[in-house]
Tab-separated table of C-alpha atoms in Angstrom:
chain	number	residue	atom	x	y	z
A	1	ILE	CA	-26.360	1.465	-11.998
A	2	THR	CA	-29.259	3.790	-12.752
A	3	ALA	CA	-28.895	7.517	-12.123
A	4	LYS	CA	-31.060	10.570	-12.775
A	5	ALA	CA	-29.221	13.851	-12.329
A	6	THR	CA	-30.849	17.236	-11.629
A	7	LYS	CA	-27.945	18.955	-13.422
A	8	ASP	CA	-25.184	17.850	-15.796
A	9	ILE	CA	-22.589	15.966	-13.748
A	10	MET	CA	-19.709	13.582	-14.177
A	11	MET	CA	-20.318	10.472	-12.067
A	12	TYR	CA	-17.334	8.310	-11.151
A	13	VAL	CA	-17.640	4.538	-10.911
A	14	ARG	CA	-15.022	2.910	-8.662
A	15	VAL	CA	-13.490	-0.241	-10.128
A	16	PRO	CA	-12.003	-2.509	-7.409
A	17	GLY	CA	-8.312	-3.361	-7.630
A	18	TRP	CA	-9.050	-7.075	-8.076
A	19	ALA	CA	-11.381	-6.507	-11.067
A	20	ASP	CA	-8.762	-6.742	-13.819
A	21	LYS	CA	-11.333	-7.681	-16.482
A	22	ALA	CA	-13.968	-5.061	-15.585
A	23	THR	CA	-15.944	-3.074	-18.129
A	24	VAL	CA	-18.045	0.082	-17.799
A	25	ASP	CA	-20.647	0.538	-20.537
A	26	GLY	CA	-18.906	-2.236	-22.475
A	27	LEU	CA	-15.474	-0.573	-22.479
A	28	PRO	CA	-12.454	-1.970	-20.578
A	29	ALA	CA	-11.964	-0.289	-17.192
A	30	MET	CA	-8.623	-0.320	-15.392
A	31	ALA	CA	-8.600	-2.171	-12.060
A	32	GLY	CA	-8.264	0.171	-9.074
A	33	SER	CA	-9.435	3.218	-11.012
A	34	PHE	CA	-12.412	5.562	-11.182
A	35	VAL	CA	-14.228	5.733	-14.522
A	36	GLY	CA	-16.008	9.010	-15.344
A	37	VAL	CA	-19.500	8.676	-16.817
A	38	GLU	CA	-21.434	11.722	-18.016
A	39	CYS	CA	-24.962	12.133	-16.642
A	40	LEU	CA	-27.147	14.793	-18.271
A	41	ALA	CA	-29.709	16.883	-16.382
A	42	GLY	CA	-33.189	15.382	-16.269
A	43	LYS	CA	-32.220	12.253	-18.196
A	44	ARG	CA	-32.212	8.730	-16.853
A	45	ARG	CA	-28.751	7.213	-17.245
A	46	VAL	CA	-28.130	3.477	-17.052
A	47	ILE	CA	-24.487	2.584	-16.494
A	48	LYS	CA	-23.590	-1.023	-17.193
A	49	VAL	CA	-20.813	-2.205	-14.874
A	50	ALA	CA	-19.420	-5.730	-15.226
A	51	LEU	CA	-16.650	-6.630	-12.769
A	52	ASN	CA	-16.149	-10.083	-14.350
A	53	PRO	CA	-14.593	-11.805	-11.325
A	54	GLU	CA	-12.583	-14.950	-11.822
A	55	VAL	CA	-11.217	-17.556	-9.449
A	56	LYS	CA	-7.418	-17.493	-9.182
A	57	VAL	CA	-5.323	-20.011	-7.312
A	58	GLU	CA	-2.224	-18.476	-5.790
A	59	TYR	CA	0.670	-19.893	-3.830
A	60	GLY	CA	1.828	-18.252	-0.637
A	61	TRP	CA	0.950	-15.046	1.100
A	62	GLY	CA	1.611	-11.727	-0.504
A	63	ALA	CA	0.913	-9.803	-3.637
A	64	PRO	CA	-1.575	-11.529	-5.973
A	65	GLY	CA	0.120	-14.062	-8.168
A	66	SER	CA	3.482	-13.921	-6.429
A	67	ASN	CA	5.367	-17.049	-5.496
A	68	VAL	CA	6.261	-16.120	-1.934
A	69	THR	CA	9.253	-17.808	-0.349
A	70	VAL	CA	9.297	-18.896	3.274
A	71	VAL	CA	12.358	-17.745	5.232
A	72	PRO	CA	13.789	-20.822	7.040
A	73	TYR	CA	15.115	-20.895	10.610
A	74	ASP	CA	18.758	-19.903	11.034
A	75	ALA	CA	20.458	-20.096	14.446
A	76	ASP	CA	22.476	-16.967	13.586
A	77	GLY	CA	19.385	-15.004	12.553
A	78	ALA	CA	17.460	-14.824	9.327
A	79	GLU	CA	17.238	-11.893	6.959
A	80	VAL	CA	13.882	-11.378	5.284
A	81	PRO	CA	14.072	-10.225	1.632
A	82	ALA	CA	12.813	-6.648	1.287
A	83	ALA	CA	14.499	-5.106	-1.778
A	84	ASP	CA	11.936	-5.935	-4.492
A	85	PRO	CA	8.729	-3.888	-4.045
A	86	LYS	CA	6.646	-6.177	-6.266
A	87	ALA	CA	7.758	-9.520	-4.791
A	88	ASP	CA	8.625	-8.658	-1.196
A	89	TRP	CA	5.910	-6.223	-0.050
A	90	VAL	CA	2.150	-5.819	0.084
A	91	ALA	CA	1.861	-2.023	0.271
A	92	SER	CA	1.039	1.203	-1.562
A	93	PHE	CA	3.945	2.397	-3.673
A	94	ALA	CA	5.031	5.774	-5.022
A	95	GLY	CA	7.751	7.061	-7.276
A	96	SER	CA	11.150	7.619	-5.714
A	97	HIS	CA	13.616	10.489	-5.907
A	98	LEU	CA	16.310	7.824	-6.380
A	99	PRO	CA	16.596	6.259	-9.851
A	100	GLY	CA	15.773	2.548	-9.862
A	101	TYR	CA	14.009	2.632	-6.479
A	102	THR	CA	10.370	2.586	-5.403
A	103	ASP	CA	9.088	4.211	-2.208
A	104	ILE	CA	6.443	2.788	0.107
A	105	ARG	CA	3.701	5.391	0.443
A	106	SER	CA	2.282	5.857	3.938
A	107	GLY	CA	-0.939	7.449	2.706
A	108	ASP	CA	-2.802	10.709	3.086
A	109	PRO	CA	-2.883	12.753	6.309
A	110	GLY	CA	-4.945	10.963	8.959
A	111	ASN	CA	-4.809	7.579	7.209
A	112	HIS	CA	-3.533	4.386	8.825
A	113	GLU	CA	-1.533	2.385	6.295
A	114	THR	CA	0.373	-0.889	6.443
A	115	ALA	CA	3.301	-2.303	4.535
A	116	VAL	CA	3.571	-6.077	5.013
A	117	LEU	CA	6.640	-8.116	4.169
A	118	ALA	CA	5.347	-10.968	2.072
A	119	HIS	CA	7.727	-13.629	3.420
A	120	PRO	CA	6.681	-15.669	6.447
A	121	LEU	CA	9.346	-16.879	8.881
A	122	ARG	CA	9.432	-20.610	9.579
A	123	GLY	CA	10.635	-21.137	13.155
A	124	ALA	CA	10.940	-24.949	13.007
A	125	GLY	CA	9.996	-25.151	16.688
A	126	HIS	CA	12.057	-22.112	17.675
A	127	TYR	CA	10.729	-18.816	18.991
A	128	LEU	CA	11.287	-15.426	17.449
A	129	THR	CA	13.230	-13.429	20.051
A	130	GLY	CA	13.769	-10.201	18.190
A	131	ALA	CA	13.104	-8.291	15.021
A	132	SER	CA	14.280	-5.001	13.597
A	133	VAL	CA	13.803	-2.955	10.483
A	134	SER	CA	15.610	0.087	9.154
A	135	PHE	CA	14.409	2.576	6.576
A	136	ARG	CA	14.919	6.092	5.294
A	137	TYR	CA	12.073	8.483	4.640
A	138	ALA	CA	10.917	11.693	3.016
A	139	ALA	CA	7.621	13.090	4.330
A	140	GLY	CA	4.969	14.558	2.072
A	141	TYR	CA	2.334	17.200	2.829
A	142	THR	CA	4.970	19.557	4.229
A	143	PRO	CA	3.344	22.812	5.432
A	144	LYS	CA	4.240	25.878	3.393
A	145	ALA	CA	5.852	28.884	5.059
A	146	GLY	CA	3.388	30.446	7.516
A	147	GLU	CA	1.134	27.358	7.696
A	148	PRO	CA	0.749	25.564	11.027
A	149	ALA	CA	2.922	22.507	11.647
A	150	LYS	CA	1.387	19.079	11.078
A	151	ASN	CA	1.874	15.901	13.081
A	152	GLY	CA	4.399	13.726	11.285
A	153	THR	CA	3.782	10.098	10.377
A	154	THR	CA	5.114	7.492	12.789
A	155	ALA	CA	6.120	3.913	12.030
A	156	THR	CA	5.762	0.790	14.164
A	157	LEU	CA	7.217	-2.658	13.475
A	158	VAL	CA	4.524	-5.291	14.091
A	159	VAL	CA	5.076	-9.067	14.072
A	160	LEU	CA	2.040	-11.037	12.838
A	161	ASP	CA	1.174	-14.724	13.081
A	162	PHE	CA	1.327	-16.119	9.553
A	163	GLU	CA	-1.755	-18.328	9.908
A	164	THR	CA	-4.116	-16.050	11.865
A	165	ARG	CA	-2.642	-12.596	11.124
A	166	ALA	CA	-2.914	-11.929	14.874
A	167	GLU	CA	-0.535	-9.303	16.242
A	168	LEU	CA	2.165	-11.039	18.301
A	169	ALA	CA	4.404	-8.104	19.202
A	170	ALA	CA	4.968	-4.465	18.301
A	171	SER	CA	7.822	-2.016	18.672
A	172	GLU	CA	7.450	1.412	20.194
A	173	PRO	CA	6.391	3.939	17.533
A	174	SER	CA	9.156	5.873	15.832
A	175	PRO	CA	9.550	9.572	16.537
A	176	PRO	CA	7.520	11.726	14.110
A	177	LEU	CA	8.922	11.327	10.598
A	178	ASP	CA	8.722	14.994	9.630
A	179	LYS	CA	12.272	16.347	9.283
A	180	PHE	CA	12.958	15.466	5.622
A	181	SER	CA	10.472	16.820	3.081
A	182	PHE	CA	9.323	14.981	-0.039
A	183	ASP	CA	7.714	18.208	-1.323
A	184	THR	CA	10.920	20.271	-1.082
A	185	PHE	CA	13.196	17.263	-1.426
A	186	THR	CA	16.924	17.593	-0.814
A	187	ARG	CA	17.625	14.085	0.519
A	188	TYR	CA	16.183	11.129	2.385
A	189	SER	CA	16.632	10.851	6.156
A	190	ASP	CA	19.447	8.972	7.797
A	191	PRO	CA	18.407	5.354	8.582
A	192	VAL	CA	15.666	4.980	11.201
A	193	VAL	CA	15.867	1.680	13.104
A	194	LEU	CA	12.896	0.054	14.872
């Protein structure tokens, strides 16, 4: 990257999350980060970025490198594993107020985020006739006293086709998730069921 600044600035180079062997100006750069590079006024600055991609062979669908298990058909209903954030979900994570837990982060105001369970269901010729999920929440970006109210996040359960990722069915959206604050945390909500 070549830059010529009209004043002293700090330029940030975005390193993609998959580039785990990237370097910026010959120094290791953390995947999924922004690396600050100083650019001085009136000087031409050449920034050497090497993403160093590599081919990786992975099994299953889910987080890179995970060995995803397929949930087999069960006439009494199947339960999809969801307790391990690293192995069971493809999502953005945040720290939790509960020791030993990890929260799924829904994103910044106005964003549309997804959290995908990384375990496909194998129907063995049977049809999926129902699905449900329950969760508890704490909502961030709570307005301070005197600030106008904000629209709370909503959640929708969506069933996807494993092969095509096409949307097969969706629940009604949850009510706004805005009653339990992450910013002034006292507790998580009671379970919300979709």
